[in-house]
Every structure is written in C-alpha cells, then in structure tokens.
mmCIF file of C-alpha atoms and ligand atoms in Angstrom:
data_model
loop_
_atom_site.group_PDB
_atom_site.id
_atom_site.type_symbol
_atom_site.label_atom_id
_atom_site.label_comp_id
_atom_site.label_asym_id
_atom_site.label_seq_id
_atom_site.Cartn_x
_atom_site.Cartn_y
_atom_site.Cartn_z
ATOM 1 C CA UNK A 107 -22.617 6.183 -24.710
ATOM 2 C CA UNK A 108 -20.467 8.588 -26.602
ATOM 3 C CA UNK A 109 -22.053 11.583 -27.652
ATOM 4 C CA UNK A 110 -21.100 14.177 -30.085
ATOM 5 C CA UNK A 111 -19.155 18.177 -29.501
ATOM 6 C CA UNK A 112 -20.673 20.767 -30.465
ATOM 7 C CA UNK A 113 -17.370 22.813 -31.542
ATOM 8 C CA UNK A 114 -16.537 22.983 -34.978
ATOM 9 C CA UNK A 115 -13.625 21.127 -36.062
ATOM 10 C CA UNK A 116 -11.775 20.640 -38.943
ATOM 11 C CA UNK A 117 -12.000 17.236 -40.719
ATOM 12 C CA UNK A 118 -8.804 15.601 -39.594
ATOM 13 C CA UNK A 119 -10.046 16.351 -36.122
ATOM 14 C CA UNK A 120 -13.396 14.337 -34.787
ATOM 15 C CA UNK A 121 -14.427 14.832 -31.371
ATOM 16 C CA UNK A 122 -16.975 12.636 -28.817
ATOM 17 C CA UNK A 123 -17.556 12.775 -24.947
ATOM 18 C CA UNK A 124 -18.246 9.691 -22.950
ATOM 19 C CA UNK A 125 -18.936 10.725 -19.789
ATOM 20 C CA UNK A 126 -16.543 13.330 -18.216
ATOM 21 C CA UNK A 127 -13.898 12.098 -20.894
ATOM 22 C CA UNK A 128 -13.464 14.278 -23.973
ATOM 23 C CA UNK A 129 -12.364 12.323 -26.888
ATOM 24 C CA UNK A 130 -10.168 13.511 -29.840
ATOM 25 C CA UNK A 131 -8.732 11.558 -32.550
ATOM 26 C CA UNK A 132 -6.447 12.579 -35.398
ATOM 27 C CA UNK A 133 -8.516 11.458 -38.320
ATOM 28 C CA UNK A 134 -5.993 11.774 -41.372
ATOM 29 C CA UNK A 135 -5.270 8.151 -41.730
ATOM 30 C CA UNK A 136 -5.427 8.424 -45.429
ATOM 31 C CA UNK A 137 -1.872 10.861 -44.747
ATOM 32 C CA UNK A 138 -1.040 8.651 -41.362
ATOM 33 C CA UNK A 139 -2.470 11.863 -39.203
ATOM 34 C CA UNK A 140 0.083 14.221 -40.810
ATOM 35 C CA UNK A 141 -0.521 17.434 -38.846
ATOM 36 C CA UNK A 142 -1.430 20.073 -41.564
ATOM 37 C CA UNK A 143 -1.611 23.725 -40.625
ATOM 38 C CA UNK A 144 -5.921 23.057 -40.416
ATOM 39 C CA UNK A 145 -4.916 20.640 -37.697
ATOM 40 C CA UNK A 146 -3.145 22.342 -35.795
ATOM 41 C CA UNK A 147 -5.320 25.269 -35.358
ATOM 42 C CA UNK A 148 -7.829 22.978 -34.580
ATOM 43 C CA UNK A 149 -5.924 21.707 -31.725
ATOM 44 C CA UNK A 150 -5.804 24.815 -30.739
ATOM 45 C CA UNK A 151 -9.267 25.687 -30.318
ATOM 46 C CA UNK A 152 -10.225 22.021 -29.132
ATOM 47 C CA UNK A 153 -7.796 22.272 -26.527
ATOM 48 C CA UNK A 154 -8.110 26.148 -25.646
ATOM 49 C CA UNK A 155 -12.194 25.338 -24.765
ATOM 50 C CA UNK A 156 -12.472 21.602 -23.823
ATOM 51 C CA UNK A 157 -16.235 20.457 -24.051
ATOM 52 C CA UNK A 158 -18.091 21.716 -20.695
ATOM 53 C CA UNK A 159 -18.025 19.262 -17.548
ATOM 54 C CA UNK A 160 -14.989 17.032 -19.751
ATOM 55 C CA UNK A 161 -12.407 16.429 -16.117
ATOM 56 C CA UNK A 162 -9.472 15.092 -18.576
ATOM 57 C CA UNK A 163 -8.934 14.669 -22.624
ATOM 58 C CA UNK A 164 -8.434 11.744 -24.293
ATOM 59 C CA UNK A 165 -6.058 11.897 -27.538
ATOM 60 C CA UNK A 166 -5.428 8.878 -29.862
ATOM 61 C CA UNK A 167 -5.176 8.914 -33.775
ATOM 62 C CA UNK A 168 -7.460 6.680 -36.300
ATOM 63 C CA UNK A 169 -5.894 3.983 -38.472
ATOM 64 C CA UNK A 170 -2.087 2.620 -38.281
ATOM 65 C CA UNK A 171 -0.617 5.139 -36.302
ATOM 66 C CA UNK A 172 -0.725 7.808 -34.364
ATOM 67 C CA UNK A 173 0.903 10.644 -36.496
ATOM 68 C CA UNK A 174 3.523 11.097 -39.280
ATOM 69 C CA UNK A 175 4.093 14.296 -37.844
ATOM 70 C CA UNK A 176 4.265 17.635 -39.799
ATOM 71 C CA UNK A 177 2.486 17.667 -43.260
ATOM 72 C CA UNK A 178 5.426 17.431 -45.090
ATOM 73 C CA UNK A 179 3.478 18.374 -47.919
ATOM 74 C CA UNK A 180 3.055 21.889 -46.878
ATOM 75 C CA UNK A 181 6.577 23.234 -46.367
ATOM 76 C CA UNK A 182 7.705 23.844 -50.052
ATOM 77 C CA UNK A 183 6.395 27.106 -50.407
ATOM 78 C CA UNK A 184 7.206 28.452 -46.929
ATOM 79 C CA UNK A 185 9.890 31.444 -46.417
ATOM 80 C CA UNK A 186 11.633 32.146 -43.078
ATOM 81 C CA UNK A 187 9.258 34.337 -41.682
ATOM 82 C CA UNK A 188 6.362 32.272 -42.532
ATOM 83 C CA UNK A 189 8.559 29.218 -41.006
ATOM 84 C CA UNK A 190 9.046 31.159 -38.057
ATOM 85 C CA UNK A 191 5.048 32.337 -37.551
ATOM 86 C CA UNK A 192 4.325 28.803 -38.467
ATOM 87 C CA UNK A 193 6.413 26.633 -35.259
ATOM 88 C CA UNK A 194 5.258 29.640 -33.171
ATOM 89 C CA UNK A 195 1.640 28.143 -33.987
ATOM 90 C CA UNK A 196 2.549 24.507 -33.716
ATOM 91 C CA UNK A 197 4.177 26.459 -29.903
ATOM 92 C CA UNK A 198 0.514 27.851 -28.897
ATOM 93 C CA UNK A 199 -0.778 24.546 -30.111
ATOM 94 C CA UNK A 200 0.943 22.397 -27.866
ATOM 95 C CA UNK A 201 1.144 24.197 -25.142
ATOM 96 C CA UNK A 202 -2.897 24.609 -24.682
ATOM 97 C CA UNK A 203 -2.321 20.991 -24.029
ATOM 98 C CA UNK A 204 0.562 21.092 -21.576
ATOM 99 C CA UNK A 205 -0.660 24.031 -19.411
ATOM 100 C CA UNK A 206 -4.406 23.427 -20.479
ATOM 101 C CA UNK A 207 -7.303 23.318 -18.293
ATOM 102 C CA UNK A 208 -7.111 19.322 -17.795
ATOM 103 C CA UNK A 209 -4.850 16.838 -17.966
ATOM 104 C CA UNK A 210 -4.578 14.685 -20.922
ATOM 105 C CA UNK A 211 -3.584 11.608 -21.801
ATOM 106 C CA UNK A 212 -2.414 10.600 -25.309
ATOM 107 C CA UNK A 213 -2.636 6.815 -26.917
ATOM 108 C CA UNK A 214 -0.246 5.626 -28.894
ATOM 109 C CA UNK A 215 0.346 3.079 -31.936
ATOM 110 C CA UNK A 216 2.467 2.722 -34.543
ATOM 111 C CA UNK A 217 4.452 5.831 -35.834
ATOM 112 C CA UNK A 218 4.774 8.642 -33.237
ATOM 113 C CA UNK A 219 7.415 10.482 -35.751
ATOM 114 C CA UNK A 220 8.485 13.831 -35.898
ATOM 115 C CA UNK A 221 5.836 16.324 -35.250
ATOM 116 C CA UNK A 222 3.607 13.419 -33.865
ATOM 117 C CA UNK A 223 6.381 12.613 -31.492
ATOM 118 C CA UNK A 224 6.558 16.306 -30.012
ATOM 119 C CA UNK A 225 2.291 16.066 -29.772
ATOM 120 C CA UNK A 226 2.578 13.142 -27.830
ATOM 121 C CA UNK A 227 5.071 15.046 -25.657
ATOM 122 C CA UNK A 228 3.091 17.459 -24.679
ATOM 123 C CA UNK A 229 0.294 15.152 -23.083
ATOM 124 C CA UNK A 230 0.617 14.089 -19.107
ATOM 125 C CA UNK A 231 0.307 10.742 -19.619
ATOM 126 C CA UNK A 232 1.327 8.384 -22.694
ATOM 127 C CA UNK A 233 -0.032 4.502 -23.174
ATOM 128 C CA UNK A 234 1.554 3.012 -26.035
ATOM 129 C CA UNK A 235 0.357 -0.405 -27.606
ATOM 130 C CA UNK A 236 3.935 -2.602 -28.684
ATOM 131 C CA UNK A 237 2.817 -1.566 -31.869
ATOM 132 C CA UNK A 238 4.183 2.139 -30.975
ATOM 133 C CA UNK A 239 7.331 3.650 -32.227
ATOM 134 C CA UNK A 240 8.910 6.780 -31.613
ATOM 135 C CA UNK A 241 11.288 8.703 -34.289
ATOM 136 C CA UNK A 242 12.483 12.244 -35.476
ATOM 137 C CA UNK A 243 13.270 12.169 -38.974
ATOM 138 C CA UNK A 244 13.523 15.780 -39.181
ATOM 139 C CA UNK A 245 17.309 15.317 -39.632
ATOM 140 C CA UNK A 246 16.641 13.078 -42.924
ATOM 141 C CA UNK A 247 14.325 15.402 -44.685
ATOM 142 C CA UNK A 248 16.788 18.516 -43.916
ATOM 143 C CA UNK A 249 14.233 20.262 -41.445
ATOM 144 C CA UNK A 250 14.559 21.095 -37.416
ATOM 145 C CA UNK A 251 11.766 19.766 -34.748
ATOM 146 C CA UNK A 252 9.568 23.117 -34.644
ATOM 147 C CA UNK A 253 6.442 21.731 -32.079
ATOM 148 C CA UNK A 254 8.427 22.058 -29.155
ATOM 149 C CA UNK A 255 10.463 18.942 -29.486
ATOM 150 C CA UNK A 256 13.625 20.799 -28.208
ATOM 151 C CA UNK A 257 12.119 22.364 -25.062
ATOM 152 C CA UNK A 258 9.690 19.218 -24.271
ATOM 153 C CA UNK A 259 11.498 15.779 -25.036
ATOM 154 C CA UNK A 260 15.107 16.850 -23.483
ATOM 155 C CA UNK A 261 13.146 16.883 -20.397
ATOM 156 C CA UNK A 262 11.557 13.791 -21.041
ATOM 157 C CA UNK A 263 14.862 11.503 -22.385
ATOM 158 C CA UNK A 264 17.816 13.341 -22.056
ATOM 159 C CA UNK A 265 19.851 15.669 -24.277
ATOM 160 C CA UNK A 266 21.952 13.104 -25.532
ATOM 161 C CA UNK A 267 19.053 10.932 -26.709
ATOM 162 C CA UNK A 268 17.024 13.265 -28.611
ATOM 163 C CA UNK A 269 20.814 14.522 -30.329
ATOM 164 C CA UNK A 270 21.215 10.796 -31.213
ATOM 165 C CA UNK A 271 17.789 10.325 -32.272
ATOM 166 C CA UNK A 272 17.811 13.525 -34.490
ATOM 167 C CA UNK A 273 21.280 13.034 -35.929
ATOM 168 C CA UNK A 274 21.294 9.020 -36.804
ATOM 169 C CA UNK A 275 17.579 8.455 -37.503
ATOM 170 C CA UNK A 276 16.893 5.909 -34.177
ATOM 171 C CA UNK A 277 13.998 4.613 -33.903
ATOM 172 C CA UNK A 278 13.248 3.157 -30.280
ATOM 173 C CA UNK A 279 9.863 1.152 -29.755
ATOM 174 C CA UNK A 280 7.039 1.294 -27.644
ATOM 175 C CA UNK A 281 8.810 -1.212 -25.147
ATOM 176 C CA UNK A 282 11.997 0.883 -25.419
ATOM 177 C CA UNK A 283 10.276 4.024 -24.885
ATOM 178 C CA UNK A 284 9.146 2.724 -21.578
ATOM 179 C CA UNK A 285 12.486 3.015 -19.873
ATOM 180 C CA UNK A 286 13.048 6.431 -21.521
ATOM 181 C CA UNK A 287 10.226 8.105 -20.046
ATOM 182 C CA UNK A 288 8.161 8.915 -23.260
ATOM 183 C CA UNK A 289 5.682 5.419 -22.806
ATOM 184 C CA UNK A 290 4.401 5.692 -19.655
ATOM 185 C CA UNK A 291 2.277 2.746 -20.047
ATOM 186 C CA UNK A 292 3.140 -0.267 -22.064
ATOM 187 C CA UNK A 293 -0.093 -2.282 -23.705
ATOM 188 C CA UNK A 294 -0.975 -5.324 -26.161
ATOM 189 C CA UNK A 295 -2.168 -4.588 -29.309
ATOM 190 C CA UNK A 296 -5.232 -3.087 -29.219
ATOM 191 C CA UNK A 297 -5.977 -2.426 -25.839
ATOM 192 C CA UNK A 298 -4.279 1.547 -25.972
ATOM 193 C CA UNK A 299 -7.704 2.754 -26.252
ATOM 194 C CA UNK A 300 -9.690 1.189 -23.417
ATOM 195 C CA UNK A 301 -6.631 1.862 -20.675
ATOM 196 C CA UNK A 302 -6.063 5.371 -21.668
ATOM 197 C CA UNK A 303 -9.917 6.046 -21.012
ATOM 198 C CA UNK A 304 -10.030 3.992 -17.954
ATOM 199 C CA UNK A 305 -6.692 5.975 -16.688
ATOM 200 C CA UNK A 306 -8.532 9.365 -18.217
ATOM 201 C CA UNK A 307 -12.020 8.574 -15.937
ATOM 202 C CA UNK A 308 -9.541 8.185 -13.032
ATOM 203 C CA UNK A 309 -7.767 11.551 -13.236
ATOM 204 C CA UNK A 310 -11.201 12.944 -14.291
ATOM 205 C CA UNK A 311 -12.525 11.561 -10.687
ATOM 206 C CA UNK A 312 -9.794 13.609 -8.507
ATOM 207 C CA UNK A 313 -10.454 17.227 -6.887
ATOM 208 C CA UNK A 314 -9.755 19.267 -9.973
ATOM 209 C CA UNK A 315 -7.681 21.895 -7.863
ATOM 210 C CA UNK A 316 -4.975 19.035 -7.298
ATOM 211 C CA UNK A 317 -5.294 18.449 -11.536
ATOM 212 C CA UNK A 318 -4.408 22.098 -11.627
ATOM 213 C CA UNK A 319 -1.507 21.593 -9.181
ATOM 214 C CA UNK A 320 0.428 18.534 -10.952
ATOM 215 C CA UNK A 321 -0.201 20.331 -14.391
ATOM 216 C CA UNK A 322 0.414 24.130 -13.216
ATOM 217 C CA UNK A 323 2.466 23.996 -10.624
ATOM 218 C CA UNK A 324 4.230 21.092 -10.220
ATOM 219 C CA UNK A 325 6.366 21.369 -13.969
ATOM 220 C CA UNK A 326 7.123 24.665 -12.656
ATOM 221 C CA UNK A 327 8.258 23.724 -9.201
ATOM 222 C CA UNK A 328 10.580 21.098 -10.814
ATOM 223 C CA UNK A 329 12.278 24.028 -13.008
ATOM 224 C CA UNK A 330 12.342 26.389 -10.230
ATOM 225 C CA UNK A 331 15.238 26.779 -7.741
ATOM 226 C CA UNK A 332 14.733 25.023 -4.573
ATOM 227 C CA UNK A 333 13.680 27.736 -2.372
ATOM 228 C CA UNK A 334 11.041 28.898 -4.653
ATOM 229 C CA UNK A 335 9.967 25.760 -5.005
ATOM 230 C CA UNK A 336 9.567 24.965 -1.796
ATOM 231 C CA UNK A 337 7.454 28.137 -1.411
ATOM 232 C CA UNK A 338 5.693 27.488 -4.427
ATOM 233 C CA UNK A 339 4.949 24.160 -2.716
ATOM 234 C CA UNK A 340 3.925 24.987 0.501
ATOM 235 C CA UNK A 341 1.398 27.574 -1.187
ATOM 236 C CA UNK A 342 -0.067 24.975 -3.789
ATOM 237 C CA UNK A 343 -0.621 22.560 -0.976
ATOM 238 C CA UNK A 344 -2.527 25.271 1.583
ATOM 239 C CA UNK A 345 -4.472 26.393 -1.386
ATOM 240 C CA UNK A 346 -5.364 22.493 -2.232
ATOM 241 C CA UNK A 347 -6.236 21.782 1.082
ATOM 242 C CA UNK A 348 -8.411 24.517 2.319
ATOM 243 C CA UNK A 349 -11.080 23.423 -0.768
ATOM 244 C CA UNK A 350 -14.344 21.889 0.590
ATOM 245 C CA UNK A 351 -13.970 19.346 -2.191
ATOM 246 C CA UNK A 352 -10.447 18.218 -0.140
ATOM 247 C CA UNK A 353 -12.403 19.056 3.249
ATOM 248 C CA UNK A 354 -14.983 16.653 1.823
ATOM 249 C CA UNK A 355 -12.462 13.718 0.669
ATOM 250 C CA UNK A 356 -10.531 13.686 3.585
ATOM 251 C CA UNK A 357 -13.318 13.291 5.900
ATOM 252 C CA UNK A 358 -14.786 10.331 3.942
ATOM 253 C CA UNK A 359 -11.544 8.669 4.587
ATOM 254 C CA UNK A 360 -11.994 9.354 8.450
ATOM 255 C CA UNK A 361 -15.301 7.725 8.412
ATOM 256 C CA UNK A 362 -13.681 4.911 6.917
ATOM 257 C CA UNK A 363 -15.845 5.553 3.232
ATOM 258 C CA UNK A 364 -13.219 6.814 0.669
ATOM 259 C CA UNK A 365 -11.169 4.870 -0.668
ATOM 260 C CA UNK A 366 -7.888 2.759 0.472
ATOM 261 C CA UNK A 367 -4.556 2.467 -1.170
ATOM 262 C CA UNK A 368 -4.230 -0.708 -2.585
ATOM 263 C CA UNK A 369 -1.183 -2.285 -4.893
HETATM 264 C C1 1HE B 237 2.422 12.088 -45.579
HETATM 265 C C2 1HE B 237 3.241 12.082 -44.432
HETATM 266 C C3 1HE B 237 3.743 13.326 -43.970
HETATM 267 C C4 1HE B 237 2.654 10.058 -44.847
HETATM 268 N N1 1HE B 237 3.415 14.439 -44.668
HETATM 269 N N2 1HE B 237 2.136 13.218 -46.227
HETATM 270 N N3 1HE B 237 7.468 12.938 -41.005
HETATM 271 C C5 1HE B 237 8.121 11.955 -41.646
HETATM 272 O O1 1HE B 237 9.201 12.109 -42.158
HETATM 273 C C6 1HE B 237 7.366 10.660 -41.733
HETATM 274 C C7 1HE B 237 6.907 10.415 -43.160
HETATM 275 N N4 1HE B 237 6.023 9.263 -43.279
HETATM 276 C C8 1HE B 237 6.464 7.978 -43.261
HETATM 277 O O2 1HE B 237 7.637 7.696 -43.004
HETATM 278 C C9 1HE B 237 5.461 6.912 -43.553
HETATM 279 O O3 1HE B 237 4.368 7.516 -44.240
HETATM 280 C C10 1HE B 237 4.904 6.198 -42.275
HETATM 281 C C11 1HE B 237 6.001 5.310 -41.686
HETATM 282 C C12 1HE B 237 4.422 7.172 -41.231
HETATM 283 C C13 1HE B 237 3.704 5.311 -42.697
HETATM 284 O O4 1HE B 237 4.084 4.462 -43.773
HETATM 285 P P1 1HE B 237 2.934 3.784 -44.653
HETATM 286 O O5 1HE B 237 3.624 2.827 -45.588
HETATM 287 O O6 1HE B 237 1.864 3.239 -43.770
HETATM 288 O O7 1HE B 237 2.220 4.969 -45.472
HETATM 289 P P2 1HE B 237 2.754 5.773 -46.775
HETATM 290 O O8 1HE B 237 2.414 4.969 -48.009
HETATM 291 O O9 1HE B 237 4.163 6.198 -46.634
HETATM 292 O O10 1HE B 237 1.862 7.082 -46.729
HETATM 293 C C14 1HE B 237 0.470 7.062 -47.023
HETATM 294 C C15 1HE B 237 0.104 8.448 -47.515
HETATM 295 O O11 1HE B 237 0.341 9.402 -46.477
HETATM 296 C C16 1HE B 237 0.980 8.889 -48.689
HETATM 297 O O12 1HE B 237 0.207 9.764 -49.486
HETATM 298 P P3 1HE B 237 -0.503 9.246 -50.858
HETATM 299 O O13 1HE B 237 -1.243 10.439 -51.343
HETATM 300 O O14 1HE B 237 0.641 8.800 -51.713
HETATM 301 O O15 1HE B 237 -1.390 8.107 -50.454
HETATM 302 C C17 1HE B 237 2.063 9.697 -48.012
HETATM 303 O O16 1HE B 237 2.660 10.652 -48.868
HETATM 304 C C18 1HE B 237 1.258 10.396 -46.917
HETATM 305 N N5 1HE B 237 2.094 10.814 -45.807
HETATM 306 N N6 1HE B 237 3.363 10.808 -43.992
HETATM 307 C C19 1HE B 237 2.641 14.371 -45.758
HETATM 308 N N7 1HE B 237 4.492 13.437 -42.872
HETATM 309 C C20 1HE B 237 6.688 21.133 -36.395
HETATM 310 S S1 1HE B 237 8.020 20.521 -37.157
HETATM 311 C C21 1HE B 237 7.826 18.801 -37.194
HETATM 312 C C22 1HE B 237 8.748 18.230 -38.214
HETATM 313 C C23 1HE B 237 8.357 16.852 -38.574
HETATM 314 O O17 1HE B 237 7.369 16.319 -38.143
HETATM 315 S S2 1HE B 237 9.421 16.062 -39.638
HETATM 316 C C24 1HE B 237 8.812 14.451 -39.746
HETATM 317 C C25 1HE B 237 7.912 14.292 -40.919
#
C-alpha cells in the first residue's frame, strides 16, 4: 500500500511511501520530465527532508523517459549571473541527493539526456530498462552541462568519454551504459520499477550507520590520499561497529539466525 507525503511539492514532482521506501517521480511527461527551475527546487526540499522512517529513495520519471534534462525553454532570458546562480542551484540540488541522508536509487527508461543524465548521476544506484539511453546534447544546443555533469560523470566513465559524448553527440544505450559504469543494473522493459524498489527495501533493511558510511565516507575515502584514507577507514569501521544495531546483527549470525551469503 502506497500512501501519500505530506510535503508540498511542485506539480512535476509527485511523491508516495510504500513502506520504508520513499517514492518520487518526475511527472512532466507532457515536456519528457524537462527539469524546470520549480523542479529543481523541489528536489531540493524533497531530498533535503526525506519523508520520516523512509531508509532509501526511490527516483524514476512518468511516461517515455526519464528526463530531457534542463527546460530548455527557460534559458532565453537568462544573463551570466543569473546562469551562474542558476547551475549553483541545479549544484545544491544534486548534491542533497549524493551526500543526502539515504541512499537512493534512480530508474531509468528511455532518454536520460543532458540534465537528466547528470540527475541520474547523482543517485547510488542506477537500473535501467533496454529501453534507457544516455546522451549530452548540451554541445548541440550551444550550452555547457551545469548539474554537476563535469564533477560527477568523469568519475563515473572516464574523461575521455564524457569529452566524446559532449563533443560528437554519442548516444550509448542502456546495455552500453552497463559496461561504462552509469547502468548499474540492466532490465527488460518494464520491470525498472519493481527491481529498483526491491533493491531500495534491501538497502533500506541494512544498519543505517553503514548507509551513512558507503554514502559519506566511502566517496570521500576514494578521493582522499591513501593514508587519510586509511585513517578515515579505520575510524568509519570502529564507529560502525561499536553500534548496538551491528552488536545486534552480528550476534544473530553467531546464533546461526541472520542471514547467509548466498550467490
Ligand atoms: C522540452 C524538452 C526540453 C522535450 N526542454 N521542452 N535536452 C535536450 O536537448 C533534449 C531535448 N528533447 C528531445 O530531444 C526530445 O524531446 C526527446 C528525445 C527527449 C523526446 O522526444 P519525443 O519525440 O518523445 O518528444 P518531443 O515531441 O520532442 O517533445 C514533447 C514536448 O516536450 C514538446 O513540447 P510541446 O509543447 O511541443 O508538446 C517539447 O518541446 C518538450 N520538450 N524536451 C523543454 N529539454 C543544468 S544544465 C543541463 C543542460 C541540459 O540538460 S542540455 C540538454 C537539453
């Protein structure tokens, strides 16, 4: 049973809860879930206060795709410092999602372009139906990524793939993506939605001090020097382990209750 948030959103945004999964959709299909400026703040917010007791978010887009990235719409009128005050929005945006409170995990179909493309970039985890593909046609309509696309998807593919992808209009597909690092799971038509909230009730289920870890830490560790890191490590994991909930887990392994590893 899905039931309804309470936080006030605008109308390209809806949001549900099923369980300890918060739900939000881009619902723009009209535009293809172009990302206006109303959108984005209300990304913000959504992401800034998930819904009380929600253990991981669950991001998808209604219609044929996912998003047509920035409402192109909107740029005519803007000078530089409004340009400037406006990707420094689209910044705070995204990064409530990276270095939120939980983890999310975004699902994907059809175009992930542009602006969409540096959304789904900032989730944890990406599940793309075949029907996915990823783009950045900034370089055709004479813009510049302005989401993060240039801090967040080098990381992801390489430097030399986003440069090709900017500068000769690539498109690669969902199956494609797979091998790059942007899909991290590859489903049929269809079927996006019910694996990205089965994989979101998973992470929901773990000790929520080792969700903090992989989201706060561990992106930090990897850009760290090794030294640090290590220290940064060693701290994480003495922190992780001293919590009762870890105390708690660990002992229902013991007793031979929790869980075993299976393939
Ligand atoms: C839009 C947008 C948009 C659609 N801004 N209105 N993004 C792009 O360059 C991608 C532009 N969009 C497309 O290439 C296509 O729309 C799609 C491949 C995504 C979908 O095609 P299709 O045939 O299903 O839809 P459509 O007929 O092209 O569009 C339906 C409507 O959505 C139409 O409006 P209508 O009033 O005529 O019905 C389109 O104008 C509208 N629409 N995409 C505004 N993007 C932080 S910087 C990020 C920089 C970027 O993201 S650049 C990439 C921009």
């Amino acid at each position: 049973m899905a039931d309804r948030i309470a936080i006030v959103l605008p109308p390209s945004l809806a949001a549900e809860q099923q369980g300890n999964v918060a739900i939000l959709r881009l619902n723009r299909p009209q535009k293809r879930n172009a990302l206006d400026d109303d959108t984005i703040v209300g990304i913000e917010k959504f992401f800034s206060t998930p819904p009380e007791g929600a253990g991981c978010i669950l991001l998808a887009g209604e219609g044929e795709h996912f998003s047509a990235g920035l409402d192109l719409s909107e740029l005519e009128e803007r000078d530089i410092a409004q340009g400037i005050a406006h990707s420094s929005l689209w910044h705070r945006a995204f990064e409530k999602i990276q270095f939120g409170k939980v983890p999310v995990v975004a699902v994907l179909h059809g175009a992930v372009v542009g602006g969409g493309l540096e959304l789904a970039a900032a989730a944890h985890v990406r599940v793309a139906e075949r029907s996915a593909y990823y783009a950045l046609p900034e370089g055709s309509r004479g813009i510049y990524v302005g989401g993060g696309g240039s801090v967040r998807l080098p990381r992801l593919i390489g430097v030399a793939r986003m440069m090709d992808m900017m500068l000769t209009g690539r498109t690669y597909s969902a199956e494609e993506g797979q091998a790059m690092g942007l899909t991290t799971y590859l489903v049929e038509a269809g079927k996006g939605f019910a694996k990205g909230l089965e994989l979101a009730q998973r992470i929901a289920a773990n000790a929520p001090l080792t969700n903090f870890a992989v989201m706060q830490a561990l992106p930090r560790i990897a850009e760290s020097d090794p030294a640090s890191g290590y220290a940064m490590e060693a701290l994480m994991a003495a922190i992780a382990q001293a919590a009762p909930e870890a105390k708690a887990r660990l002992r229902e392994f013991l007793e031979k209750r929790g869980p075993k590893v299976t393939r």
